[in-house]
mmCIF file of C-alpha atoms in Angstrom:
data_model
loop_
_atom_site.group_PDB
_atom_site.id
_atom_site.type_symbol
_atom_site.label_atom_id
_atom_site.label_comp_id
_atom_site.label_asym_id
_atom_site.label_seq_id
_atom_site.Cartn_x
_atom_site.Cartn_y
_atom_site.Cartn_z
ATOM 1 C CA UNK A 20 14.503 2.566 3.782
ATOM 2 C CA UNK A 21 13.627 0.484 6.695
ATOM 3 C CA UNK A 22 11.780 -2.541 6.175
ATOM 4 C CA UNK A 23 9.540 -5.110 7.749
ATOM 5 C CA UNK A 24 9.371 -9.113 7.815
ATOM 6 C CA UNK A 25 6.383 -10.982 8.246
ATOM 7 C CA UNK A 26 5.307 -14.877 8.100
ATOM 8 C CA UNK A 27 4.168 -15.883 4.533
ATOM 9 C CA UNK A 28 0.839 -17.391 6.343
ATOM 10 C CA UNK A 29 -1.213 -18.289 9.266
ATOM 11 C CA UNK A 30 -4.567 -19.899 10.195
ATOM 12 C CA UNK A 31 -6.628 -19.054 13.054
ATOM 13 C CA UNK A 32 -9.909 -20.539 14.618
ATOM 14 C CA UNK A 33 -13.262 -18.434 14.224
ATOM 15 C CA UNK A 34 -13.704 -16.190 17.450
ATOM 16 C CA UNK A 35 -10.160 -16.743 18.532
ATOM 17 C CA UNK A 36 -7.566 -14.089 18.504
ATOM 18 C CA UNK A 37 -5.793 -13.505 15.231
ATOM 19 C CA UNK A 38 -1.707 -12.119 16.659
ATOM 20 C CA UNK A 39 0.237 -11.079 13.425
ATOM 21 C CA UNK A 40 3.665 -10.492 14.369
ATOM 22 C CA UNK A 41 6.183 -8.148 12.266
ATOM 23 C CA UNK A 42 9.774 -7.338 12.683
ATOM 24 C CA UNK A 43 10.805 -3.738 11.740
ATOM 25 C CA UNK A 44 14.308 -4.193 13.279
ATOM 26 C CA UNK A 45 15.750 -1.098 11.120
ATOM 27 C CA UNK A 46 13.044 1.490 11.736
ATOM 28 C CA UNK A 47 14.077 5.185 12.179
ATOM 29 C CA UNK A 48 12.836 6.878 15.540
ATOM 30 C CA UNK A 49 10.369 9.169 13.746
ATOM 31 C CA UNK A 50 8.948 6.032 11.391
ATOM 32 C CA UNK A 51 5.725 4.892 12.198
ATOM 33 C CA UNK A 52 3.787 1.343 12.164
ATOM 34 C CA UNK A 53 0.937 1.229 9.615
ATOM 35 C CA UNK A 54 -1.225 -2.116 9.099
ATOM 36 C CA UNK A 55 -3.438 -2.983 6.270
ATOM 37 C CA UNK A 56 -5.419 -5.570 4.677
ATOM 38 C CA UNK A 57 -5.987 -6.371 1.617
ATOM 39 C CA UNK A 58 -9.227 -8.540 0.793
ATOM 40 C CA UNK A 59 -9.318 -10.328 -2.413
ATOM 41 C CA UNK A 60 -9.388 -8.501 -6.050
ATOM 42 C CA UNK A 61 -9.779 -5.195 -3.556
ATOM 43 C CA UNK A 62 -7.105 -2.478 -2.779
ATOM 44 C CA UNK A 63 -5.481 -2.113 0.290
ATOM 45 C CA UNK A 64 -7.634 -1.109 3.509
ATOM 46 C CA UNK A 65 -6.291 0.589 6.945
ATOM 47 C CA UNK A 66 -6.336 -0.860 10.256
ATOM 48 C CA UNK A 67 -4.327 1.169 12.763
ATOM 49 C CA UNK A 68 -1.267 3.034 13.311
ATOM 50 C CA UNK A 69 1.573 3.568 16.280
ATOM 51 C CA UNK A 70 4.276 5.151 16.769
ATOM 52 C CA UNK A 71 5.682 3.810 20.609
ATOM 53 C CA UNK A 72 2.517 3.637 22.330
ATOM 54 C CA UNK A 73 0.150 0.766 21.824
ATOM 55 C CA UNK A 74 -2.971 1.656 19.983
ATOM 56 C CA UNK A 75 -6.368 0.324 20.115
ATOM 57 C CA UNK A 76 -9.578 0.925 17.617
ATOM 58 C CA UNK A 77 -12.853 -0.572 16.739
ATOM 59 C CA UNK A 78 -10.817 -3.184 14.121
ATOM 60 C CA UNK A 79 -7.770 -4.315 16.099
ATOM 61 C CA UNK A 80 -5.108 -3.656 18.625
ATOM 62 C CA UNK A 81 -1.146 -2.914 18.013
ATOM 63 C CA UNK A 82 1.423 -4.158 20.195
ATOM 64 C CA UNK A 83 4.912 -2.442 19.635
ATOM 65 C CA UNK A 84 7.766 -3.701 21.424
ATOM 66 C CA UNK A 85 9.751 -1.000 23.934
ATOM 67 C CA UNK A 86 12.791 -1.040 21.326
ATOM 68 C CA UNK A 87 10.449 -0.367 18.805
ATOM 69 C CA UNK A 88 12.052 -3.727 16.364
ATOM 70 C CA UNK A 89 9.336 -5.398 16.330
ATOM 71 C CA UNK A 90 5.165 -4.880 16.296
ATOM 72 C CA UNK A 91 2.276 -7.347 16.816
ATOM 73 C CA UNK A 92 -1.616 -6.755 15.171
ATOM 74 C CA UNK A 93 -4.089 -8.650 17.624
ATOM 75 C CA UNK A 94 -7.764 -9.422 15.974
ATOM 76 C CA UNK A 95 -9.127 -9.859 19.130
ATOM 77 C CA UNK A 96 -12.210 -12.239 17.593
ATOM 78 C CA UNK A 97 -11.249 -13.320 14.376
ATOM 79 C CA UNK A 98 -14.637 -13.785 12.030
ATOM 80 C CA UNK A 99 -14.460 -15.327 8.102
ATOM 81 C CA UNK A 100 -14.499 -11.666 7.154
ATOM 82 C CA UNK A 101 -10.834 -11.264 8.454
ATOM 83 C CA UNK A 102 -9.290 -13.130 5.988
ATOM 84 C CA UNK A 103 -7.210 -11.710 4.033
ATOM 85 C CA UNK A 104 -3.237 -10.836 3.247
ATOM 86 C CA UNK A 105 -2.130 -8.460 6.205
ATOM 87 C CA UNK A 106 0.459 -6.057 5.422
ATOM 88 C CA UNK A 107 2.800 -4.313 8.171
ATOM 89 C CA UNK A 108 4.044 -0.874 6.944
ATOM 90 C CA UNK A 109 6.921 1.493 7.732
ATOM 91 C CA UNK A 110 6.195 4.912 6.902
ATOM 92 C CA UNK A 111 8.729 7.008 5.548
ATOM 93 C CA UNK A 112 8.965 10.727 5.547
ATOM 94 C CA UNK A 113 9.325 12.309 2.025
ATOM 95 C CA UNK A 114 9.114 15.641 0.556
ATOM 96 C CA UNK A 115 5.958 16.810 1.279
ATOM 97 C CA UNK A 116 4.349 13.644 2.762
ATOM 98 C CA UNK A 117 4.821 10.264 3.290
ATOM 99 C CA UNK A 118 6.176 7.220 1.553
ATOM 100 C CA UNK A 119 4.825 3.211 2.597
ATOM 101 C CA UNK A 120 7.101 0.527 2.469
ATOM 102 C CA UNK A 121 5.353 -2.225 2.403
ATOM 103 C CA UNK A 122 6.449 -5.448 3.647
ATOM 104 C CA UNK A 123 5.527 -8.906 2.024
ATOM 105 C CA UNK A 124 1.962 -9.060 3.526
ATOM 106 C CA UNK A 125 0.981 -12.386 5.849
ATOM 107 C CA UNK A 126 -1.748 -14.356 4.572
ATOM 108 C CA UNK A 127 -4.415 -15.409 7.479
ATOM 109 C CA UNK A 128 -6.679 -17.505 6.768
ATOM 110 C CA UNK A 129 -9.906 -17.629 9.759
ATOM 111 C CA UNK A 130 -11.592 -21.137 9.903
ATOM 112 C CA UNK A 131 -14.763 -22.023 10.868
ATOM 113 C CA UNK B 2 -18.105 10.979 -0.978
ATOM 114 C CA UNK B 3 -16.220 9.030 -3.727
ATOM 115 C CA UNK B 4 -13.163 7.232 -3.200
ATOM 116 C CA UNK B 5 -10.223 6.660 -5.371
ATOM 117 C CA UNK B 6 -11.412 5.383 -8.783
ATOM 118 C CA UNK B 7 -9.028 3.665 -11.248
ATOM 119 C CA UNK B 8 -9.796 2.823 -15.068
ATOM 120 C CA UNK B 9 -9.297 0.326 -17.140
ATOM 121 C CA UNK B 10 -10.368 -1.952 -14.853
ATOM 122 C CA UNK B 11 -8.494 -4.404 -16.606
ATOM 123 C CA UNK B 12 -6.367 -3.982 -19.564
ATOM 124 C CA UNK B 13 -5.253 -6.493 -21.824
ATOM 125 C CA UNK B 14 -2.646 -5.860 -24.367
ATOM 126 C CA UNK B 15 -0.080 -7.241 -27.130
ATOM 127 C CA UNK B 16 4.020 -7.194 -25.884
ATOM 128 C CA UNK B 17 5.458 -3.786 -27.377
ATOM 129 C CA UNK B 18 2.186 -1.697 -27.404
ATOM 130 C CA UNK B 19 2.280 1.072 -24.735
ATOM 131 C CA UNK B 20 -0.649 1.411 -22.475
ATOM 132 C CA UNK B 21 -1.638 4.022 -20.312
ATOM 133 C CA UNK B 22 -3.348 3.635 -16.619
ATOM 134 C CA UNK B 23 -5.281 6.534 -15.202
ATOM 135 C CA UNK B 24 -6.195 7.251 -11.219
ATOM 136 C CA UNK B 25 -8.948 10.058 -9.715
ATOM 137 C CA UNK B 26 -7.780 10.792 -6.264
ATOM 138 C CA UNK B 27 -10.068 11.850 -3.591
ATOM 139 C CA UNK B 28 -10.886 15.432 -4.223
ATOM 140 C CA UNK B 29 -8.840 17.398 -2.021
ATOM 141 C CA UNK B 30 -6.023 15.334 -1.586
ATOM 142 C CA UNK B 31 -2.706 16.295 -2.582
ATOM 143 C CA UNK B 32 -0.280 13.376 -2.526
ATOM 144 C CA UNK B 33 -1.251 10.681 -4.794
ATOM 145 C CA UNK B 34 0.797 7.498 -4.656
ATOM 146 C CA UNK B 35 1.370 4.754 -7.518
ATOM 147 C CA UNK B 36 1.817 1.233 -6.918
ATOM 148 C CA UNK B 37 2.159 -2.618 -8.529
ATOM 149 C CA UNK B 38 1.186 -5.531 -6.854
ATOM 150 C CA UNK B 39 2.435 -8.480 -9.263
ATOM 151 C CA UNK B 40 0.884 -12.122 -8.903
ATOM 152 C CA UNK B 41 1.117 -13.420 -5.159
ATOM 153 C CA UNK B 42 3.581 -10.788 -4.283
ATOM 154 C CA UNK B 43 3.730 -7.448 -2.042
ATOM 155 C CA UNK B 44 3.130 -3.767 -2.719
ATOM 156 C CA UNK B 45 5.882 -2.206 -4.844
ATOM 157 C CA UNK B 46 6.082 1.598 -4.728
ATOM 158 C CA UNK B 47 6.522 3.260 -8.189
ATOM 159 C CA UNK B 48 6.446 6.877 -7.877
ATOM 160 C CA UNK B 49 4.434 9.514 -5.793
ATOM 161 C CA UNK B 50 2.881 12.910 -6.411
ATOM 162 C CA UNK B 51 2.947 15.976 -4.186
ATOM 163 C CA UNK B 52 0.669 18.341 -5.991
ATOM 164 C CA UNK B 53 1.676 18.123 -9.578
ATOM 165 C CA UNK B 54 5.273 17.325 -8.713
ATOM 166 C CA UNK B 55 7.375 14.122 -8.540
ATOM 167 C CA UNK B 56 10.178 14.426 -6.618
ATOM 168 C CA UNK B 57 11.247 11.191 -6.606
ATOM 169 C CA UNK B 58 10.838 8.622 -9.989
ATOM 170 C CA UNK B 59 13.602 5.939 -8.446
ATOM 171 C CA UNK B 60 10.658 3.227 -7.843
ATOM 172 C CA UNK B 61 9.980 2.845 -11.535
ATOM 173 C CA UNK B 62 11.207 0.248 -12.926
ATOM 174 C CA UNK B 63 12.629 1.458 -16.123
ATOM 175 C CA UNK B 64 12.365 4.410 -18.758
ATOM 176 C CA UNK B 65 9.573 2.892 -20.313
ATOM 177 C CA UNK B 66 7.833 3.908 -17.397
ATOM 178 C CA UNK B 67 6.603 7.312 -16.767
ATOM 179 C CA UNK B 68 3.818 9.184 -14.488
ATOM 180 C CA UNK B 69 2.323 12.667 -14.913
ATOM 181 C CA UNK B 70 -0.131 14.494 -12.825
ATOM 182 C CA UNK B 71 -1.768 18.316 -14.183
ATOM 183 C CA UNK B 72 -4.427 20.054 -12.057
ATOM 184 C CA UNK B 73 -3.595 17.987 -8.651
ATOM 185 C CA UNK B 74 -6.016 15.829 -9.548
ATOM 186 C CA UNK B 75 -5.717 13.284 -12.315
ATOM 187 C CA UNK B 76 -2.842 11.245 -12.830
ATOM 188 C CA UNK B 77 -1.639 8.880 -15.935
ATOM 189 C CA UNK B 78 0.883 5.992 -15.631
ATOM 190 C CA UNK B 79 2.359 5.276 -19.012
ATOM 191 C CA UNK B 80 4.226 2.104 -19.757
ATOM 192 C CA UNK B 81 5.964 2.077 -23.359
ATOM 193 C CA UNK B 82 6.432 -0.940 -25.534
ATOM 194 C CA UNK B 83 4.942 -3.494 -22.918
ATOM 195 C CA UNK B 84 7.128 -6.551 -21.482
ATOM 196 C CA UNK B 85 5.564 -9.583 -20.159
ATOM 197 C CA UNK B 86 6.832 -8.672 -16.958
ATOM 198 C CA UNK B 87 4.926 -5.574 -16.664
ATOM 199 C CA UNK B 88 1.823 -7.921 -16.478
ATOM 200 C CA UNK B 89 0.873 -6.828 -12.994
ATOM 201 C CA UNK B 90 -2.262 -4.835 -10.945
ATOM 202 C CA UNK B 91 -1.363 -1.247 -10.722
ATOM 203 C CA UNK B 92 -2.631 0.288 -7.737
ATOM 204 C CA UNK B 93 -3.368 4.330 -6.822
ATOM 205 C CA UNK B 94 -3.656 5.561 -3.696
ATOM 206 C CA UNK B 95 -4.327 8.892 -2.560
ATOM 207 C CA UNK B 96 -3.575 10.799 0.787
ATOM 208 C CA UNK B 97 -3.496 14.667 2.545
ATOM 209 C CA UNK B 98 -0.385 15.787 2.201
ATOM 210 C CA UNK B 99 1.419 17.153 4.895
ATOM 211 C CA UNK B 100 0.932 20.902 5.091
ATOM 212 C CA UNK B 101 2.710 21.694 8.049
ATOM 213 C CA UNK B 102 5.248 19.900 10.680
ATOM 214 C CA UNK B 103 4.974 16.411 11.212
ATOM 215 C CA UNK B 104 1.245 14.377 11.028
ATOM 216 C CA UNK B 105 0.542 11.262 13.266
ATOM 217 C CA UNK B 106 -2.039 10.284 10.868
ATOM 218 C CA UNK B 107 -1.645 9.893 6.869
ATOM 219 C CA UNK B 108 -4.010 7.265 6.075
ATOM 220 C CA UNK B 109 -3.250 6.147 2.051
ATOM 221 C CA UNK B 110 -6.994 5.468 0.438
ATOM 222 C CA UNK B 111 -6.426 2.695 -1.865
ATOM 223 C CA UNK B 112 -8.154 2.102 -5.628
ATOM 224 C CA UNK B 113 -9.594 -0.899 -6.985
ATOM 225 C CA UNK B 114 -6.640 -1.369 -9.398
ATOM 226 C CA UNK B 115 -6.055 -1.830 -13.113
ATOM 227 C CA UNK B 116 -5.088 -5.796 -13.856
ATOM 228 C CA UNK B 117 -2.476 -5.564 -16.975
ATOM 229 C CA UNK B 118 -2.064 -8.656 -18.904
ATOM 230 C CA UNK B 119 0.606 -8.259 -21.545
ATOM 231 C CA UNK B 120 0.223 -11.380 -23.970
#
């Protein structure tokens, strides 16, 4: 299974960008890049997705390198709210639908 | 409409007892997907559900752990004669399967969790 590496933490100033790096150096061509977040004492919530291309929605934007080995999640103004353990995700085919492996989640903190 | 719902919320329990942990998916969906988060640490991926079969059960963690799903609806995680180091939140999540080629999007919908304390 291919797996992803994140930093264990990382602050970042109120109305700044938030960039949350992740290395997925083993992906699989047809793998794709799933982010989540996971607030305190609450289950894990989607961000966005990619595959190659980079993606953009109303949360955040993802940045995917041209090798594909390595992915960056860009809060583009960071709020309190946004804290919370980030998780970078490598989807996995599997009979019948799809499998997450998740990697060990980066903690960002936003400070007023 | 209703999300993933997960009961006990919490779950308390003597080492050697066996508990068991019970998800409602999103109507509709088809693949439902068990996880454990223990203290300070990642998601760990248990088992999954397509429909009411489990093609794979190499995530548990032992043979005291086991997962059943009848209807395609409702499934039960059962852990037998409770370790200390099943204390843990177990997490459902529940998604469309794929019905046909390959989907871009397969967003998991996570539960609340059950916290397990085994004393």
């Amino acid at each position: 299974d291919a797996k992803t590496t994140q930093p264990p933490s990382m602050d970042c100033a109120e109305g700044r960008a938030a960039n949350l790096p992740c290395n997925h150096s083993t992906i699989s061509g047809n793998e794709y890049v799933y982010w989540y977040r996971q607030i305190h004492s609450q289950g894990p919530q989607y961000i966005i997705h990619g595959l190659k291309n980079n993606e953009t929605n109303e949360m955040a934007s993802l940045i995917i390198t041209e090798d594909r080995k390595s992915s960056t999640l860009i809060l583009p103004h960071a709020t309190l709210r946004d804290t919370a353990v980030y998780y970078c995700i490598v989807r996995v085919e599997v009979v019948g639908t799809y499998k997450y492996i998740f990697g060990t989640g980066t903690r960002l903190k936003v400070l007023a | 409409g209703a999300g993933v719902s997960q009961s006990p919320s919490n779950k308390v329990t003597e080492k050697g007892k066996d508990v068991e942990l019970r998800c409602d998916p999103i109507s509709g969906h088809t693949a439902l997907y068990w996880y454990r988060q223990s203290l300070g640490q990642g998601l760990e991926f248990l088992i999954y559900f397509q429909g009411n079969s489990a093609p794979d059960k190499s995530g548990l963690p032992s043979d005291r752990f086991s997962a059943e799903r009848t209807g395609g609806s409702v499934s039960t995680l059962t852990i037998q004669r409770t370790q200390q180091e099943d204390s843990a939140v177990y997490l459902c999540a529940s998604s469309l399967g794929v019905l046909s080629g390959v989907s871009s999007y397969n967003e998991q919908f996570f539960g609340p969790g059950t916290r397990l304390t085994v004393l």
